[in-house]
């Protein structure tokens, strides 16, 4: 986690204003020595747009003021500024005469400019960073008289002072700012900034510019402490998008940048209901702020990335004495005691608003909606290898997920549901896929007995159900083995989707089977892409226009904002049930669950009715998990697992396919062949080996070479010790010389008993028979194997279960994530070998930095061929393109 120093942004310019009516302030400004009036002296309420100039004799006057407690500032070039505290009653008239003393720093502009050198210019850039910030707002601010600022660098920090008020033109918010700098210091642990500030409205060049200013002003307000204090006073903290957290007492753990993993471990949620109390008067409130208060503001985006996958504002606040006194608008009376860092400090002076800014202005709020951070939402699209299938066939697919904030993909849903639905609106099959980096892929086998007709493939995450956007749905016909659709012999490439991606098939070499693709934007710049590829016989790959498209399915531009979100985001698999004693009475107890053969475990508590739920689990396929009461006194426990299949209501519309079918007496299609063929190779004390598609491995880590004492780290070290060319990068195995891409995917493929897995985290070191490493490219696994393979073979299940004997475990059989198969060209057998519908399928192809990709699809394939690609660019722009090779 990026650590933010508690930099002090002293809000001297926040006015602690109470409200009255018809207050008049008048007086005269004179030279302290000559007693002569000073004309055109700036007189203003500090931090506001309320100000005036003295007349030729030095007289000034304010009428009908609505604030009764403020600082009145007198500023005149060549003189020291003066600030006077004003406390008035409703209808009162106050006379305030002021004498100004000449400043000691009477340098001319020419004299100052002559001293400015490269060192000063470097210091000015540093000053701008701490004074205006580094946001796009800061980029739109101009310091018009920077020559009045001088700097000093000491051992304890960086100082700045100005001989005259600094003039700032804030083109982001539409204000001219006069900033009389009284305090500026940047040290190791503290940043002080204070002064007297006067705002004047700029004149917009057009209505659009005014609307932009309104929007950005509202944006700045919602990033300010005042907005949070106002939300607390109004008891609308959660409604405004705020969540508060504090360090967990007694926790000295080093914080990571994954907030979800830290919650409950090093940081806990803070109860805000008792933060607001009565102030010194009925118009005031006292807010208690605990030390190191962590503030999450989900109402606005943030350019800072404090936590992985979180793009909203994260700030920290400390208050001297722990109490902030505010008025009913949330404006603090003791701003000098408030210290903030993070998002609330990010905009600095470039996001500063006058104290008389009206956050309730309908114009400000209306235009802010154009810039408001949308609710986090997810969308999914499935690219299937074809649009029509046979009884006994296999469907291959890749899932692409999109997010309103793609920066949050690492902390988004990890469980994707894929369902097959028949025309009776019955769910025939449900798969759960593990989402990684916004992608997932898998396959579905249709039995020979599955009735022909139209089916729907539906996909969603649980969190998607909170929104009105339709779930992904794609219909397709399931044909009898002697049927196919009539395909036009003159079929041409369909129009590409209207988008910003130009995908080109550069070349195809039939003898080598090498396809080359190039991706560019509309002006010819290279685009990185992650895409899936399907190649097959066009006679068996009809193109149906009625199915939804990737650009439509992944669009979140018009996502609604739900009133509530009852469907939770799943960060892993869940297992729920009821815990009973041997008399079948419910128990309220702590329970352990062990998955992946004791390698990973989690704890939870059952409630008074015995109900329990384990969340964020990871296991694959049909597997056994083990439940155990923590209390050793509980004998013969009973665990009843719930199978709550609370899936969304099926409302699929099944289309009619107008394309004409061709029916023959003989079959086009025969059975699917098994992809992995096991062969018994027995040696002394060596378990049965499996012949793998990659052939002979480059390295083998035998059972007696595996470090079983340090869990996953022991496995990693055992492999690293054996394979000198192997490295660990971000928890992934990376072989030197492995291919890389614009998506930085250079991790080796993990196989566990021949099944592709995302990692080895689910493996028990005591259950490993051997590990094979392929350091070369494994072409038979497509792009998945281009960076090498780590292949783990497990012992037989019976010997692994011996570890559980006598430990009061209850074994439960469950189904976890579906593990995808590896596509093999010979996976489909046709009566005529030239009729294979899908010759090649690859779900994970990545371009290089030049937007190029090369894929070997097989030598001397029979033409014609239909090629379909779908994917997203590095900037998450979806695309689809179909090519024909004739």
mmCIF file of N, CA, C and O in Angstrom, residues 380-387 389 394-399 416-423 426-431 433 442-446 454-460 471-477 547-548 553 650 652-655 657:
data_model
loop_
_atom_site.group_PDB
_atom_site.id
_atom_site.type_symbol
_atom_site.label_atom_id
_atom_site.label_comp_id
_atom_site.label_asym_id
_atom_site.label_seq_id
_atom_site.Cartn_x
_atom_site.Cartn_y
_atom_site.Cartn_z
ATOM 1 N N UNK A 380 -20.689 -9.109 -18.684
ATOM 2 C CA UNK A 380 -19.966 -10.261 -19.209
ATOM 3 C C UNK A 380 -20.429 -10.570 -20.624
ATOM 4 O O UNK A 380 -21.591 -10.340 -20.993
ATOM 5 N N UNK A 381 -19.500 -11.074 -21.422
ATOM 6 C CA UNK A 381 -19.799 -11.576 -22.770
ATOM 7 C C UNK A 381 -19.059 -12.890 -22.956
ATOM 8 O O UNK A 381 -17.916 -13.042 -22.523
ATOM 9 N N UNK A 382 -19.722 -13.856 -23.595
ATOM 10 C CA UNK A 382 -19.108 -15.145 -23.900
ATOM 11 C C UNK A 382 -18.890 -15.274 -25.403
ATOM 12 O O UNK A 382 -19.832 -15.108 -26.186
ATOM 13 N N UNK A 383 -17.653 -15.532 -25.776
ATOM 14 C CA UNK A 383 -17.346 -15.872 -27.165
ATOM 15 C C UNK A 383 -17.320 -17.390 -27.280
ATOM 16 O O UNK A 383 -16.516 -18.061 -26.621
ATOM 17 N N UNK A 384 -18.223 -17.941 -28.057
ATOM 18 C CA UNK A 384 -18.257 -19.381 -28.275
ATOM 19 C C UNK A 384 -17.592 -19.714 -29.609
ATOM 20 O O UNK A 384 -17.535 -18.890 -30.514
ATOM 21 N N UNK A 385 -17.086 -20.929 -29.700
ATOM 22 C CA UNK A 385 -16.352 -21.294 -30.913
ATOM 23 C C UNK A 385 -17.259 -21.385 -32.135
ATOM 24 O O UNK A 385 -16.795 -21.254 -33.261
ATOM 25 N N UNK A 386 -18.571 -21.610 -31.913
ATOM 26 C CA UNK A 386 -19.525 -21.686 -33.039
ATOM 27 C C UNK A 386 -20.871 -21.153 -32.599
ATOM 28 O O UNK A 386 -21.068 -20.837 -31.420
ATOM 29 N N UNK A 387 -21.813 -21.119 -33.529
ATOM 30 C CA UNK A 387 -23.190 -20.708 -33.242
ATOM 31 C C UNK A 387 -24.174 -21.859 -33.393
ATOM 32 O O UNK A 387 -25.382 -21.664 -33.282
ATOM 33 N N UNK A 389 -24.456 -26.476 -32.734
ATOM 34 C CA UNK A 389 -23.761 -27.649 -32.205
ATOM 35 C C UNK A 389 -24.583 -28.909 -32.448
ATOM 36 O O UNK A 389 -25.750 -28.851 -32.846
ATOM 37 N N UNK A 394 -19.099 -30.684 -28.248
ATOM 38 C CA UNK A 394 -18.488 -29.915 -27.159
ATOM 39 C C UNK A 394 -18.434 -28.446 -27.558
ATOM 40 O O UNK A 394 -17.977 -28.105 -28.647
ATOM 41 N N UNK A 395 -18.908 -27.579 -26.649
ATOM 42 C CA UNK A 395 -18.908 -26.133 -26.860
ATOM 43 C C UNK A 395 -17.729 -25.536 -26.093
ATOM 44 O O UNK A 395 -17.537 -25.834 -24.908
ATOM 45 N N UNK A 396 -16.948 -24.686 -26.760
ATOM 46 C CA UNK A 396 -15.819 -23.995 -26.128
ATOM 47 C C UNK A 396 -16.171 -22.516 -26.006
ATOM 48 O O UNK A 396 -16.775 -21.932 -26.898
ATOM 49 N N UNK A 397 -15.770 -21.901 -24.905
ATOM 50 C CA UNK A 397 -16.089 -20.482 -24.755
ATOM 51 C C UNK A 397 -15.029 -19.762 -23.934
ATOM 52 O O UNK A 397 -14.282 -20.377 -23.154
ATOM 53 N N UNK A 398 -14.993 -18.456 -24.128
ATOM 54 C CA UNK A 398 -14.182 -17.572 -23.293
ATOM 55 C C UNK A 398 -15.084 -16.463 -22.787
ATOM 56 O O UNK A 398 -15.884 -15.908 -23.538
ATOM 57 N N UNK A 399 -14.947 -16.121 -21.511
ATOM 58 C CA UNK A 399 -15.738 -15.049 -20.906
ATOM 59 C C UNK A 399 -14.890 -13.790 -20.776
ATOM 60 O O UNK A 399 -13.762 -13.840 -20.280
ATOM 61 N N UNK A 416 -17.981 -16.730 -11.720
ATOM 62 C CA UNK A 416 -18.843 -16.519 -12.874
ATOM 63 C C UNK A 416 -19.696 -17.767 -13.086
ATOM 64 O O UNK A 416 -19.179 -18.887 -13.117
ATOM 65 N N UNK A 417 -21.003 -17.575 -13.238
ATOM 66 C CA UNK A 417 -21.923 -18.682 -13.493
ATOM 67 C C UNK A 417 -22.207 -18.776 -14.989
ATOM 68 O O UNK A 417 -22.492 -17.756 -15.637
ATOM 69 N N UNK A 418 -22.148 -19.980 -15.510
ATOM 70 C CA UNK A 418 -22.512 -20.251 -16.904
ATOM 71 C C UNK A 418 -23.545 -21.366 -16.892
ATOM 72 O O UNK A 418 -23.285 -22.445 -16.327
ATOM 73 N N UNK A 419 -24.702 -21.108 -17.490
ATOM 74 C CA UNK A 419 -25.809 -22.064 -17.429
ATOM 75 C C UNK A 419 -26.325 -22.398 -18.820
ATOM 76 O O UNK A 419 -26.382 -21.533 -19.699
ATOM 77 N N UNK A 420 -26.711 -23.650 -18.979
ATOM 78 C CA UNK A 420 -27.378 -24.111 -20.190
ATOM 79 C C UNK A 420 -28.859 -24.241 -19.884
ATOM 80 O O UNK A 420 -29.249 -24.909 -18.929
ATOM 81 N N UNK A 421 -29.706 -23.602 -20.710
ATOM 82 C CA UNK A 421 -31.153 -23.544 -20.464
ATOM 83 C C UNK A 421 -31.882 -24.068 -21.690
ATOM 84 O O UNK A 421 -31.575 -23.673 -22.821
ATOM 85 N N UNK A 422 -32.875 -24.957 -21.469
ATOM 86 C CA UNK A 422 -33.622 -25.503 -22.610
ATOM 87 C C UNK A 422 -34.870 -24.666 -22.886
ATOM 88 O O UNK A 422 -35.160 -23.687 -22.192
ATOM 89 N N UNK A 423 -35.636 -25.097 -23.890
ATOM 90 C CA UNK A 423 -36.801 -24.318 -24.311
ATOM 91 C C UNK A 423 -37.941 -24.355 -23.301
ATOM 92 O O UNK A 423 -38.860 -23.550 -23.377
ATOM 93 N N UNK A 426 -35.839 -24.558 -18.380
ATOM 94 C CA UNK A 426 -35.234 -25.332 -17.304
ATOM 95 C C UNK A 426 -33.719 -25.202 -17.392
ATOM 96 O O UNK A 426 -33.140 -25.196 -18.481
ATOM 97 N N UNK A 427 -33.068 -25.101 -16.236
ATOM 98 C CA UNK A 427 -31.606 -25.035 -16.200
ATOM 99 C C UNK A 427 -31.065 -26.452 -16.294
ATOM 100 O O UNK A 427 -31.242 -27.262 -15.377
ATOM 101 N N UNK A 428 -30.443 -26.773 -17.406
ATOM 102 C CA UNK A 428 -29.939 -28.121 -17.662
ATOM 103 C C UNK A 428 -28.603 -28.344 -16.966
ATOM 104 O O UNK A 428 -28.327 -29.419 -16.435
ATOM 105 N N UNK A 429 -27.760 -27.313 -16.961
ATOM 106 C CA UNK A 429 -26.423 -27.439 -16.363
ATOM 107 C C UNK A 429 -25.970 -26.076 -15.865
ATOM 108 O O UNK A 429 -26.260 -25.047 -16.472
ATOM 109 N N UNK A 430 -25.251 -26.084 -14.737
ATOM 110 C CA UNK A 430 -24.653 -24.863 -14.197
ATOM 111 C C UNK A 430 -23.184 -25.112 -13.919
ATOM 112 O O UNK A 430 -22.822 -26.111 -13.292
ATOM 113 N N UNK A 431 -22.346 -24.214 -14.413
ATOM 114 C CA UNK A 431 -20.914 -24.263 -14.137
ATOM 115 C C UNK A 431 -20.511 -23.004 -13.373
ATOM 116 O O UNK A 431 -21.075 -21.939 -13.577
ATOM 117 N N UNK A 433 -17.134 -20.731 -12.793
ATOM 118 C CA UNK A 433 -15.790 -20.510 -13.316
ATOM 119 C C UNK A 433 -15.064 -19.487 -12.466
ATOM 120 O O UNK A 433 -15.674 -18.530 -11.967
ATOM 121 N N UNK A 442 -13.800 -21.893 -20.561
ATOM 122 C CA UNK A 442 -14.198 -23.246 -20.238
ATOM 123 C C UNK A 442 -14.826 -23.938 -21.430
ATOM 124 O O UNK A 442 -14.688 -23.504 -22.580
ATOM 125 N N UNK A 443 -15.524 -25.014 -21.137
ATOM 126 C CA UNK A 443 -16.180 -25.786 -22.196
ATOM 127 C C UNK A 443 -17.373 -26.512 -21.591
ATOM 128 O O UNK A 443 -17.493 -26.664 -20.371
ATOM 129 N N UNK A 444 -18.278 -26.950 -22.443
ATOM 130 C CA UNK A 444 -19.482 -27.649 -22.013
ATOM 131 C C UNK A 444 -19.750 -28.785 -22.991
ATOM 132 O O UNK A 444 -19.757 -28.576 -24.212
ATOM 133 N N UNK A 445 -19.972 -29.985 -22.455
ATOM 134 C CA UNK A 445 -20.210 -31.170 -23.292
ATOM 135 C C UNK A 445 -21.706 -31.457 -23.333
ATOM 136 O O UNK A 445 -22.371 -31.497 -22.296
ATOM 137 N N UNK A 446 -22.244 -31.677 -24.534
ATOM 138 C CA UNK A 446 -23.656 -32.027 -24.708
ATOM 139 C C UNK A 446 -23.761 -33.545 -24.862
ATOM 140 O O UNK A 446 -23.090 -34.130 -25.715
ATOM 141 N N UNK A 454 -33.614 -25.532 -29.607
ATOM 142 C CA UNK A 454 -32.899 -24.281 -29.347
ATOM 143 C C UNK A 454 -32.581 -24.190 -27.861
ATOM 144 O O UNK A 454 -33.456 -24.383 -27.011
ATOM 145 N N UNK A 455 -31.332 -23.892 -27.549
ATOM 146 C CA UNK A 455 -30.877 -23.740 -26.174
ATOM 147 C C UNK A 455 -30.310 -22.333 -25.973
ATOM 148 O O UNK A 455 -29.949 -21.645 -26.929
ATOM 149 N N UNK A 456 -30.224 -21.948 -24.710
ATOM 150 C CA UNK A 456 -29.660 -20.645 -24.367
ATOM 151 C C UNK A 456 -28.498 -20.841 -23.410
ATOM 152 O O UNK A 456 -28.590 -21.613 -22.449
ATOM 153 N N UNK A 457 -27.420 -20.138 -23.696
ATOM 154 C CA UNK A 457 -26.273 -20.087 -22.801
ATOM 155 C C UNK A 457 -26.383 -18.780 -22.022
ATOM 156 O O UNK A 457 -26.388 -17.697 -22.606
ATOM 157 N N UNK A 458 -26.504 -18.875 -20.702
ATOM 158 C CA UNK A 458 -26.652 -17.684 -19.858
ATOM 159 C C UNK A 458 -25.451 -17.571 -18.934
ATOM 160 O O UNK A 458 -24.946 -18.572 -18.431
ATOM 161 N N UNK A 459 -25.005 -16.329 -18.696
ATOM 162 C CA UNK A 459 -23.846 -16.133 -17.842
ATOM 163 C C UNK A 459 -24.022 -14.866 -17.012
ATOM 164 O O UNK A 459 -24.584 -13.869 -17.481
ATOM 165 N N UNK A 460 -23.512 -14.896 -15.765
ATOM 166 C CA UNK A 460 -23.654 -13.754 -14.871
ATOM 167 C C UNK A 460 -22.786 -13.964 -13.638
ATOM 168 O O UNK A 460 -22.355 -15.089 -13.333
ATOM 169 N N UNK A 471 -28.837 -9.981 -18.127
ATOM 170 C CA UNK A 471 -27.722 -10.906 -18.021
ATOM 171 C C UNK A 471 -27.332 -11.382 -19.418
ATOM 172 O O UNK A 471 -28.133 -11.354 -20.352
ATOM 173 N N UNK A 472 -26.085 -11.820 -19.556
ATOM 174 C CA UNK A 472 -25.655 -12.321 -20.863
ATOM 175 C C UNK A 472 -26.502 -13.521 -21.261
ATOM 176 O O UNK A 472 -26.758 -14.430 -20.460
ATOM 177 N N UNK A 473 -26.930 -13.530 -22.510
ATOM 178 C CA UNK A 473 -27.745 -14.624 -23.026
ATOM 179 C C UNK A 473 -27.445 -14.817 -24.502
ATOM 180 O O UNK A 473 -27.456 -13.846 -25.274
ATOM 181 N N UNK A 474 -27.152 -16.046 -24.884
ATOM 182 C CA UNK A 474 -26.890 -16.363 -26.291
ATOM 183 C C UNK A 474 -27.596 -17.666 -26.633
ATOM 184 O O UNK A 474 -27.382 -18.700 -25.981
ATOM 185 N N UNK A 475 -28.443 -17.637 -27.649
ATOM 186 C CA UNK A 475 -29.181 -18.832 -28.077
ATOM 187 C C UNK A 475 -28.464 -19.512 -29.234
ATOM 188 O O UNK A 475 -27.792 -18.862 -30.041
ATOM 189 N N UNK A 476 -28.635 -20.834 -29.306
ATOM 190 C CA UNK A 476 -28.019 -21.589 -30.406
ATOM 191 C C UNK A 476 -28.830 -22.864 -30.622
ATOM 192 O O UNK A 476 -29.461 -23.384 -29.697
ATOM 193 N N UNK A 477 -28.823 -23.394 -31.842
ATOM 194 C CA UNK A 477 -29.518 -24.656 -32.101
ATOM 195 C C UNK A 477 -28.625 -25.846 -31.791
ATOM 196 O O UNK A 477 -27.416 -25.816 -32.020
ATOM 197 N N UNK A 547 -27.909 -13.188 -32.426
ATOM 198 C CA UNK A 547 -27.235 -13.266 -31.134
ATOM 199 C C UNK A 547 -26.567 -11.944 -30.788
ATOM 200 O O UNK A 547 -26.116 -11.211 -31.663
ATOM 201 N N UNK A 548 -26.524 -11.619 -29.496
ATOM 202 C CA UNK A 548 -25.986 -10.333 -29.055
ATOM 203 C C UNK A 548 -24.489 -10.253 -29.338
ATOM 204 O O UNK A 548 -23.812 -11.259 -29.501
ATOM 205 N N UNK A 553 -22.856 -6.285 -25.146
ATOM 206 C CA UNK A 553 -22.877 -6.992 -23.865
ATOM 207 C C UNK A 553 -21.940 -6.371 -22.839
ATOM 208 O O UNK A 553 -22.217 -6.400 -21.639
ATOM 209 N N UNK A 650 -35.548 -17.581 -15.049
ATOM 210 C CA UNK A 650 -35.248 -17.734 -16.476
ATOM 211 C C UNK A 650 -36.338 -17.047 -17.284
ATOM 212 O O UNK A 650 -37.508 -17.397 -17.200
ATOM 213 N N UNK A 652 -35.629 -16.308 -20.735
ATOM 214 C CA UNK A 652 -35.030 -16.317 -22.064
ATOM 215 C C UNK A 652 -36.097 -16.361 -23.151
ATOM 216 O O UNK A 652 -37.144 -17.000 -23.004
ATOM 217 N N UNK A 653 -35.814 -15.680 -24.238
ATOM 218 C CA UNK A 653 -36.654 -15.747 -25.438
ATOM 219 C C UNK A 653 -35.904 -16.584 -26.466
ATOM 220 O O UNK A 653 -34.777 -16.274 -26.841
ATOM 221 N N UNK A 654 -36.535 -17.657 -26.897
ATOM 222 C CA UNK A 654 -35.863 -18.581 -27.805
ATOM 223 C C UNK A 654 -36.233 -18.235 -29.252
ATOM 224 O O UNK A 654 -37.401 -18.335 -29.638
ATOM 225 N N UNK A 655 -35.249 -17.830 -30.033
ATOM 226 C CA UNK A 655 -35.542 -17.382 -31.407
ATOM 227 C C UNK A 655 -35.805 -18.558 -32.345
ATOM 228 O O UNK A 655 -35.447 -19.704 -32.071
ATOM 229 N N UNK A 657 -34.844 -20.075 -35.927
ATOM 230 C CA UNK A 657 -33.762 -19.976 -36.901
ATOM 231 C C UNK A 657 -34.340 -20.188 -38.295
ATOM 232 O O UNK A 657 -34.853 -21.260 -38.624
#
